[in-house]
mmCIF file of C-alpha atoms in Angstrom:
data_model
loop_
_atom_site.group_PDB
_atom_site.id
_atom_site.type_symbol
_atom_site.label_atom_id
_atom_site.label_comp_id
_atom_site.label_asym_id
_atom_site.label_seq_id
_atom_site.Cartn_x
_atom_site.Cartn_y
_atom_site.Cartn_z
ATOM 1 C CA UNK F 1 0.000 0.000 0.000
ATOM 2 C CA UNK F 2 1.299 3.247 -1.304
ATOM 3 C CA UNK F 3 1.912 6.237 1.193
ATOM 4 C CA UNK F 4 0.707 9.601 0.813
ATOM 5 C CA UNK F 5 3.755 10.685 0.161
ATOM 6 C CA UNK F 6 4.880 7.835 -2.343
ATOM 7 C CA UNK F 7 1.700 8.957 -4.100
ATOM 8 C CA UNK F 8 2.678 12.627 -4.716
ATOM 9 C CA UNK F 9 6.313 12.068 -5.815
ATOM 10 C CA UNK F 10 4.992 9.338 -8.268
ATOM 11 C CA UNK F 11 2.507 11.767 -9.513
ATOM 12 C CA UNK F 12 5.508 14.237 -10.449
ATOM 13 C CA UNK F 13 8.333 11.778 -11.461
ATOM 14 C CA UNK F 14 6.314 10.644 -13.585
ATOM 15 C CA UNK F 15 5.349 12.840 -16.136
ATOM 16 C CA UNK F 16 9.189 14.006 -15.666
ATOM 17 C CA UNK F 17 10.115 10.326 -16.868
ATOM 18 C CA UNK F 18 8.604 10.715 -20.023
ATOM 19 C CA UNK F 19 9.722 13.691 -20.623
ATOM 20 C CA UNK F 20 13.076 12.846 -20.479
ATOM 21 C CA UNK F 21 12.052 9.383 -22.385
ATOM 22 C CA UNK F 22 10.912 12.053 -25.331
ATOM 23 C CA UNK F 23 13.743 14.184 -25.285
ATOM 24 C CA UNK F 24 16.305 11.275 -25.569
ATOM 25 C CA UNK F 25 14.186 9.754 -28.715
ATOM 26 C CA UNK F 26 14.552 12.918 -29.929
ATOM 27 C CA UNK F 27 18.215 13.337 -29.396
ATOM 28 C CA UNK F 28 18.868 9.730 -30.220
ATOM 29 C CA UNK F 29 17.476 10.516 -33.980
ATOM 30 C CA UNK F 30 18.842 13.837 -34.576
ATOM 31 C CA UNK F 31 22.433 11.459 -33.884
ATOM 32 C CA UNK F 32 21.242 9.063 -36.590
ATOM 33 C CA UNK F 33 20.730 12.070 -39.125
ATOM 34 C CA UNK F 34 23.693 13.439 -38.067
ATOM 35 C CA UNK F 35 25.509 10.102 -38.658
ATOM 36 C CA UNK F 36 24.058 9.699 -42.142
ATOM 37 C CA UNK F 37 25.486 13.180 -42.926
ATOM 38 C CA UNK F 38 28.702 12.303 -41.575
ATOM 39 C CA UNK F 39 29.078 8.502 -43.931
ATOM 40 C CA UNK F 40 28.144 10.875 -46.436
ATOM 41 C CA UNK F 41 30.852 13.578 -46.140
ATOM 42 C CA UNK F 42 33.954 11.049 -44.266
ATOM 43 C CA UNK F 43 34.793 9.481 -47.512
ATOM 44 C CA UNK F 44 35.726 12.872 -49.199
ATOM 45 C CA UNK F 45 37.567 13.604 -45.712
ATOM 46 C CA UNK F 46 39.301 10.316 -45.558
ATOM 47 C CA UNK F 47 40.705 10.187 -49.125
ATOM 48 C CA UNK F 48 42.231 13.715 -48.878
ATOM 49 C CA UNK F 49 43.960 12.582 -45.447
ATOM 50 C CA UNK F 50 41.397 14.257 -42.815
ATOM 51 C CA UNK F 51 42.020 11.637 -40.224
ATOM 52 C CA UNK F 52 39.485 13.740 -37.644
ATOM 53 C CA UNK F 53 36.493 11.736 -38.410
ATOM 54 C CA UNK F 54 33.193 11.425 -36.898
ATOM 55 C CA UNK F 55 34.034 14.016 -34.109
ATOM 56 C CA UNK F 56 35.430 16.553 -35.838
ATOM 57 C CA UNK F 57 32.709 17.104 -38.600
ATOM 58 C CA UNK F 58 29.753 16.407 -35.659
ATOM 59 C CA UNK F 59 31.195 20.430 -34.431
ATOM 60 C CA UNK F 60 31.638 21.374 -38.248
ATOM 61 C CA UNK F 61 27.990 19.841 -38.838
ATOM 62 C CA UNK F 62 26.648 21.482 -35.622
ATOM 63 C CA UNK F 63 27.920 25.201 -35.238
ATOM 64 C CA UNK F 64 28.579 26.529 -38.897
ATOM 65 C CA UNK F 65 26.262 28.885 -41.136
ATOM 66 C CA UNK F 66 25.424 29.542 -44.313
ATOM 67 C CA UNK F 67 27.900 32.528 -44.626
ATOM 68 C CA UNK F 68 30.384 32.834 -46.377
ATOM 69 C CA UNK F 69 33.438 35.634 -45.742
ATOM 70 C CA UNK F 70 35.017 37.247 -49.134
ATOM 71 C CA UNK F 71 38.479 38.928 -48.440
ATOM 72 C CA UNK F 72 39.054 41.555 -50.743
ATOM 73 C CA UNK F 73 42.365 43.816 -51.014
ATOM 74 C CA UNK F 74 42.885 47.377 -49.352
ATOM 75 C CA UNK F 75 45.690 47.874 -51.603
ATOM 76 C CA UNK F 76 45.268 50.579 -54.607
ATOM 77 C CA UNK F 77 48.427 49.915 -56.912
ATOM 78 C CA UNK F 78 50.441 47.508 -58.582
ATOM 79 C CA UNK F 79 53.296 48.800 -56.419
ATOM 80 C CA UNK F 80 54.289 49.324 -52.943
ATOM 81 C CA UNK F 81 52.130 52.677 -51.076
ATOM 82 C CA UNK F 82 55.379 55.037 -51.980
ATOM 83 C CA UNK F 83 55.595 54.243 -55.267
ATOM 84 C CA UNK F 84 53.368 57.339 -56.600
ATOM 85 C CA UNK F 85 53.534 56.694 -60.126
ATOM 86 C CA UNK F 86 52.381 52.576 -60.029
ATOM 87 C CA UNK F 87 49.201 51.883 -62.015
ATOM 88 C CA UNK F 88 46.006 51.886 -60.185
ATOM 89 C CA UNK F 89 44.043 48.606 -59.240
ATOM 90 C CA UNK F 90 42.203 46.831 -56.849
ATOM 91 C CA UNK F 91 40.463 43.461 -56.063
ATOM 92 C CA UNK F 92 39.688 41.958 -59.791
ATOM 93 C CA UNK F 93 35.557 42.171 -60.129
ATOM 94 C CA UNK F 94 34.861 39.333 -61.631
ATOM 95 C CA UNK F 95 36.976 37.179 -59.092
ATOM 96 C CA UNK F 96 34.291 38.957 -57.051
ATOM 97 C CA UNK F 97 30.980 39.048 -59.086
ATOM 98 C CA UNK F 98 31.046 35.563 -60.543
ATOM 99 C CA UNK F 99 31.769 33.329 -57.253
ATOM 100 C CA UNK F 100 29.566 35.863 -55.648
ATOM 101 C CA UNK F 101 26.267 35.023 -57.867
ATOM 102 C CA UNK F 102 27.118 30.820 -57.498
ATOM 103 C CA UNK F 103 27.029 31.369 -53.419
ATOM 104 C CA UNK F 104 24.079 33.458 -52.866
ATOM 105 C CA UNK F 105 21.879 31.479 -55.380
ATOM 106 C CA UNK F 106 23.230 28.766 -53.137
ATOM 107 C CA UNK F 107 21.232 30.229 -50.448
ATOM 108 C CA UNK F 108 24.863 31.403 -48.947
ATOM 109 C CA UNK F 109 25.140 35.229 -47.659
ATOM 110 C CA UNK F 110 28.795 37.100 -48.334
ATOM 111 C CA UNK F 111 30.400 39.295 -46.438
ATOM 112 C CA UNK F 112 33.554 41.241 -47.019
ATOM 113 C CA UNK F 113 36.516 42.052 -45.051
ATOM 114 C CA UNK F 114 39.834 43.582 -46.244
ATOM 115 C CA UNK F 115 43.081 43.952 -44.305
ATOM 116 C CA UNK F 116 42.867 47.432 -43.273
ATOM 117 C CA UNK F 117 38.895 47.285 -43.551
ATOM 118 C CA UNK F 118 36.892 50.153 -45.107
ATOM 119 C CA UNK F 119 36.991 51.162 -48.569
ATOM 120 C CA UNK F 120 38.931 49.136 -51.349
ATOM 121 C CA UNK F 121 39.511 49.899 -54.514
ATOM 122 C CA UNK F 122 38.284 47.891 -58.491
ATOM 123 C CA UNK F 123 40.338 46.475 -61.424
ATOM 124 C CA UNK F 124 39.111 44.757 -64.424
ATOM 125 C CA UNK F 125 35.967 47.072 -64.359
ATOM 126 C CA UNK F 126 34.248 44.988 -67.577
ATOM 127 C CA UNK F 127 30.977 46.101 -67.459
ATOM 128 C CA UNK F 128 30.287 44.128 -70.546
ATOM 129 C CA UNK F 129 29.722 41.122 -68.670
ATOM 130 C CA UNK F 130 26.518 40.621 -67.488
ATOM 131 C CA UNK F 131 27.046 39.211 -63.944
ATOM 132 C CA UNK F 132 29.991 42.432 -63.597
ATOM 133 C CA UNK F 133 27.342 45.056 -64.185
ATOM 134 C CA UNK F 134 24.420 43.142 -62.208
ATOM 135 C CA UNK F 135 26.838 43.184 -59.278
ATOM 136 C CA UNK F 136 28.226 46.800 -60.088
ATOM 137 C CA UNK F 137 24.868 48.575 -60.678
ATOM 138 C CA UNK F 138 23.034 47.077 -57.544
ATOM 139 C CA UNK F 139 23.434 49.448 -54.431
ATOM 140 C CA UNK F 140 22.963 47.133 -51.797
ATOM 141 C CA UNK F 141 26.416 45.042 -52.941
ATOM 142 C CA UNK F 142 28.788 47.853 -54.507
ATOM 143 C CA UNK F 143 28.461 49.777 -51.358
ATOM 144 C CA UNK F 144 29.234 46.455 -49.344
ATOM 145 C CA UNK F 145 32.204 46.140 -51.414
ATOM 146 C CA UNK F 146 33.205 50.045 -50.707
ATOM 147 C CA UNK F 147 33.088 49.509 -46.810
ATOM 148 C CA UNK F 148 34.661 46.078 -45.542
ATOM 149 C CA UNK F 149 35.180 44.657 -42.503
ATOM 150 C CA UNK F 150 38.085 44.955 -40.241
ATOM 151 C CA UNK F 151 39.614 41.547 -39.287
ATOM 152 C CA UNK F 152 38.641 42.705 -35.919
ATOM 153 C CA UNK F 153 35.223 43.234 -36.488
ATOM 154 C CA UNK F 154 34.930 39.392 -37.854
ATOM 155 C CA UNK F 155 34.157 36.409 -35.976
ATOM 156 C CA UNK F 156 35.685 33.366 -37.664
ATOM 157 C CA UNK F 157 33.076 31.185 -36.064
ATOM 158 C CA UNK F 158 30.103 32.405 -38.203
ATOM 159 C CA UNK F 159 31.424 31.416 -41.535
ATOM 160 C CA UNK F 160 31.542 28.033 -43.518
ATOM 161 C CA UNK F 161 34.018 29.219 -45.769
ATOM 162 C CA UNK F 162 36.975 32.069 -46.448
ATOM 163 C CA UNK F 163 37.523 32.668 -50.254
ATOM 164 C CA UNK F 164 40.167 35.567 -51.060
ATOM 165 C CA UNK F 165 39.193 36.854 -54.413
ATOM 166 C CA UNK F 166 42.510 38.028 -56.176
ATOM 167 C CA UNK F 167 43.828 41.004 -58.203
ATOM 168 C CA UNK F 168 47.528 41.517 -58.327
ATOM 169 C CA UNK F 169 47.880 44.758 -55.664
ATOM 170 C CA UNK F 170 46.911 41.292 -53.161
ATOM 171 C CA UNK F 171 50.697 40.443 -53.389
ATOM 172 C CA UNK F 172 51.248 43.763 -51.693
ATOM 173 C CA UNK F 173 48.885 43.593 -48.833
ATOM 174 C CA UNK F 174 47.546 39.986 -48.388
ATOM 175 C CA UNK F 175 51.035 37.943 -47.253
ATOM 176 C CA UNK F 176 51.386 40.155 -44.125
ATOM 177 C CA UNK F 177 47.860 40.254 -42.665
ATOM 178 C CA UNK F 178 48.287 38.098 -39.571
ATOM 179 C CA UNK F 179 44.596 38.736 -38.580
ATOM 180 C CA UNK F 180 43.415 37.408 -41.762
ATOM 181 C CA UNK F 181 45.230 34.518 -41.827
ATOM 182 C CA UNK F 182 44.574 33.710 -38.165
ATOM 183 C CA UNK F 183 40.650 34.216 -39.365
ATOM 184 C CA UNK F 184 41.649 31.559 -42.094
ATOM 185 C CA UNK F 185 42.971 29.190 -40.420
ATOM 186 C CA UNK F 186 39.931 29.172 -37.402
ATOM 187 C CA UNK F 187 37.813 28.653 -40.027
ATOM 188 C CA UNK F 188 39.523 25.413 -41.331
ATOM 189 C CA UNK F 189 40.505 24.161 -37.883
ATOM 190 C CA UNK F 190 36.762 24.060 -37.225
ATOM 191 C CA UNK F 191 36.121 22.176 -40.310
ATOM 192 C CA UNK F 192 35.145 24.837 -42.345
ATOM 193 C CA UNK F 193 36.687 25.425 -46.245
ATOM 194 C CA UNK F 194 39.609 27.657 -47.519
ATOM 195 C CA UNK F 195 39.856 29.039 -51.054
ATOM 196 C CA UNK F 196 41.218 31.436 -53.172
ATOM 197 C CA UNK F 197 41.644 32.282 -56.585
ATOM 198 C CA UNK F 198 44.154 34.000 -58.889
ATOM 199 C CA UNK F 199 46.398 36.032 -56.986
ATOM 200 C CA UNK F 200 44.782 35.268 -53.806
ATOM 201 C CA UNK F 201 46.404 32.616 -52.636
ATOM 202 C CA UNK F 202 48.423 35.528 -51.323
ATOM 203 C CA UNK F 203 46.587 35.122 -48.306
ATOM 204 C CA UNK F 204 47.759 31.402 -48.172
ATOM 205 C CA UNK F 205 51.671 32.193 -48.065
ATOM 206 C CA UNK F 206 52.033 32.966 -44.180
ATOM 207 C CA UNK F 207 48.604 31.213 -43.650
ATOM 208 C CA UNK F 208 49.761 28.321 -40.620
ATOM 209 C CA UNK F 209 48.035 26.253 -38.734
ATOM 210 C CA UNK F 210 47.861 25.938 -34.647
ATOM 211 C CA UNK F 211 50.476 22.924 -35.174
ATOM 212 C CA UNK F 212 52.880 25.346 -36.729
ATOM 213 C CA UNK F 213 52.649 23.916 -40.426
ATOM 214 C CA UNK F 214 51.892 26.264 -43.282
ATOM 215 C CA UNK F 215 48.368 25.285 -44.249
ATOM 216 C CA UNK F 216 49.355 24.634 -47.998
ATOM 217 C CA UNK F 217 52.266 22.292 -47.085
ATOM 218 C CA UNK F 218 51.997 18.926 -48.768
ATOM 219 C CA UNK F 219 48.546 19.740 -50.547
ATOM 220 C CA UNK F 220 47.851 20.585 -54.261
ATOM 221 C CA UNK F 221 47.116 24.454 -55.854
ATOM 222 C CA UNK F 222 46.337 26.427 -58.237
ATOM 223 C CA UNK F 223 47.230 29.949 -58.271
ATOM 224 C CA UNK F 224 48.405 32.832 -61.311
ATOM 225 C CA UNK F 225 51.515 31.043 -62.960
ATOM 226 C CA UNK F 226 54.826 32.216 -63.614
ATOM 227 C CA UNK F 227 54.056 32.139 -67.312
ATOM 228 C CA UNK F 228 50.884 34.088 -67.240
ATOM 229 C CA UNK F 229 52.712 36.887 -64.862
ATOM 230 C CA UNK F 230 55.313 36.990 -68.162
ATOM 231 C CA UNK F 231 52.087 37.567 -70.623
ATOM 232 C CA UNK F 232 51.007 40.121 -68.688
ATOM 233 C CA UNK F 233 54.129 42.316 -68.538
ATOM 234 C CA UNK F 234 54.279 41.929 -64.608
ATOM 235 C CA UNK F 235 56.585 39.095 -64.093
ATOM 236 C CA UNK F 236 59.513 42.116 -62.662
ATOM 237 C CA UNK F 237 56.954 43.961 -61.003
ATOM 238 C CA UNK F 238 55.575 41.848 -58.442
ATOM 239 C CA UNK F 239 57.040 41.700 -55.363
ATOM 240 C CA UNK F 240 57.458 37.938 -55.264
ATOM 241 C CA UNK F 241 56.549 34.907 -57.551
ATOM 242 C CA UNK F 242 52.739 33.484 -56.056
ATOM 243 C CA UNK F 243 53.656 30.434 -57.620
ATOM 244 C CA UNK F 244 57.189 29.880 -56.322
ATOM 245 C CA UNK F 245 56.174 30.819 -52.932
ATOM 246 C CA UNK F 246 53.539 28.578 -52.260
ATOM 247 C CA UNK F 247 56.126 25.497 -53.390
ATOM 248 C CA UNK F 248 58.519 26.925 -50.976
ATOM 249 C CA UNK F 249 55.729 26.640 -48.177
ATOM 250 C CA UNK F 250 55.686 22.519 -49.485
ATOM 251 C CA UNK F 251 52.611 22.906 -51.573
ATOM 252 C CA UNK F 252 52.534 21.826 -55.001
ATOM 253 C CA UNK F 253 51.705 24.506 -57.702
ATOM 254 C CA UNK F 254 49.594 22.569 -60.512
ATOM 255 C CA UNK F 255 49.306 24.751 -63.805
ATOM 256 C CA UNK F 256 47.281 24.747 -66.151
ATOM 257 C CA UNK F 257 47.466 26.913 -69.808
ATOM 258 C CA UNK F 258 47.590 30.143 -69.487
ATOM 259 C CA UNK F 259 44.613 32.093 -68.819
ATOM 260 C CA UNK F 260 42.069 28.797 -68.960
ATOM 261 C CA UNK F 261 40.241 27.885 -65.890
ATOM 262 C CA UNK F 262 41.895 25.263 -63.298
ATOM 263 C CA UNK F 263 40.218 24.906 -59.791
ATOM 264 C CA UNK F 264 42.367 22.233 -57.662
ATOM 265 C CA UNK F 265 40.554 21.062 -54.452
ATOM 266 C CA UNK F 266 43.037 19.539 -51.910
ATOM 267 C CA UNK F 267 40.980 18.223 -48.326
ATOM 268 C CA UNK F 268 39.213 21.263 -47.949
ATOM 269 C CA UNK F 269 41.538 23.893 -49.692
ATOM 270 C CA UNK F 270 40.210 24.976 -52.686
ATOM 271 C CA UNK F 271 42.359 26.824 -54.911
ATOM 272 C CA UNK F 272 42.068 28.467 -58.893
ATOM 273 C CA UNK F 273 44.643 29.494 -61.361
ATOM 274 C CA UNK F 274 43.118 33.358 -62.505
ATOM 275 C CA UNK F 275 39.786 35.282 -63.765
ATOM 276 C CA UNK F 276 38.241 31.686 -65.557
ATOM 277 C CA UNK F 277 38.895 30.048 -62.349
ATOM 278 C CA UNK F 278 36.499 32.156 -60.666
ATOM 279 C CA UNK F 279 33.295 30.405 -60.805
ATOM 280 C CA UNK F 280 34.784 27.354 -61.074
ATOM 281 C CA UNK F 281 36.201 27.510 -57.411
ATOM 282 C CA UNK F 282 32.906 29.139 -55.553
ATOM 283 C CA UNK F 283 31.353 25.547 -57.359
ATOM 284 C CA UNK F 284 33.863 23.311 -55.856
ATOM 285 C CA UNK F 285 33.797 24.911 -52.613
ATOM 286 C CA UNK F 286 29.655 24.378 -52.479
ATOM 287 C CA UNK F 287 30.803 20.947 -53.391
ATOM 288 C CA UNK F 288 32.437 20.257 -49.889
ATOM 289 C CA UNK F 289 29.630 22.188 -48.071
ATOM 290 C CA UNK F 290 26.534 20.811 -50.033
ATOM 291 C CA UNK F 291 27.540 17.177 -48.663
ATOM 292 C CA UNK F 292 27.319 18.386 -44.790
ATOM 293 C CA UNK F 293 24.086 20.469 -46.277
ATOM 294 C CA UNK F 294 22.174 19.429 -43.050
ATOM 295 C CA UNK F 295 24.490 21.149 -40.920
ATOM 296 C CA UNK F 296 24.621 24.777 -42.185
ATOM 297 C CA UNK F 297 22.120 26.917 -40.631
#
């Protein structure tokens, strides 16, 4: 025979009981979607030597959202700040405009940050292409483009992805930003994709990881060739070779023909040769995130 007492605490526990029965069927499925997402995505980990697993992508799968950060160039001339007669020039627009358009009909919002944050300054202003002047002519983005983020006003932990659109004034500005390249390498530590295109692998050259290796060491790239810096008349006017550099940080540079489009994905670096590359790099880079779709928010 049941006490008075016995009575009122079974009375309360319970409807508690089930409660917690309820929430741990519900937590016990949202693991078994989670787990599908993860067979899906651990192949594409495992062959490219991500040896995190399981674990690692559950955070990725869990935290991340459906931003992505552009870094664009503070610089304004194919020369160092004294030199007073160097040619004008910028971030390249349609290393902007065209991986731009693939992520937001993704269902991906941009922002931008430069090194010194603020305005930044346009080359290759081809307002013949259609995607170029759609970008240019809307408000909303040009004036997004005209006042960046500082580094400091970013938090790494809000983006899926860090693509550094190029132009060659990066070369000038891009190698030395410690606070980008700290933002770069949170983002991939978490699980989260690197890429760049053109010259803006740039950004990759001082880019290291909390072990201490250079991010691009023993993976794969693409970036503007020695050969194409010769066709363009700039070979002796950069300050430093992007291709060279990024084989003396133990990646290896894979070119392509000049001025044709070659996107080389490497775990979850993502890297193109120039201009043509453009799109082709904002595609591969949906490629990695579409297969952990679930987890983007």
């Amino acid at each position: 025979m049941q006490k008075d007492g016995e009575i009122v605490i079974a009375q309360w526990i319970w409807p508690f009981l089930g409660k917690v029965f309820v929430n741990f069927r519900h937590f016990e499925v949202q693991i078994k979607s989670s787990k599908m997402a993860f067979d899906e995505v651990r192949p594409v980990c495992v062959a490219q030597g991500d040896s995190r697993g399981h674990a690692h992508l559950f955070q990725r799968n869990q935290e991340m959202t459906k931003r992505i950060l552009f870094v664009l160039t503070s610089h304004d001339r194919k020369g160092p700040t004294e030199a007073a007669d160097a040619a004008p020039s910028g971030f390249y627009l349609s290393e902007v405009t065209h991986p731009h358009k693939v992520f937001t009909e993704a269902g991906f919002s941009v922002d931008f940050v430069s090194p010194k944050g603020g305005k930044t300054h346009v080359d290759g202003l081809e307002l013949g292409d259609a995607i170029n002047a759609a970008f240019w002519h809307d408000p909303e983005r040009r004036v997004a483009t005209e006042n960046t983020l500082a580094p400091s006003e970013v938090d790494p932990d809000a983006y899926a992805a860090i693509f550094y659109a190029g132009g060659h004034v990066t070369m000038w500005d891009f190698p030395d930003s410690t606070e980008l390249a700290a933002i770069a390498a949170r983002i991939y530590e978490r699980g989260g994709v690197v890429s760049a295109v053109c010259h803006g692998p740039a950004g990759l050259v001082n880019l290291k990881l909390a072990n201490g290796s250079y991010l691009v060491a023993g993976k794969e790239v693409s970036a503007f060739t020695n050969e194409e810096e010769r066709a363009v008349g700039l070979y002796d006017t950069v300050p430093f070779l992007l291709a060279d550099v990024l084989a003396e940080r133990g990646a290896k540079h894979l070119p392509g023909a000049n001025f044709q489009a070659q996107v080389v994905v490497s775990e979850r670096l993502v890297t193109g040769q120039n201009p043509a590359s453009a799109k082709g790099v904002a595609a591969a880079v949906l490629s990695l995130l579409s297969s952990d779709s679930d987890g983007w928010k």
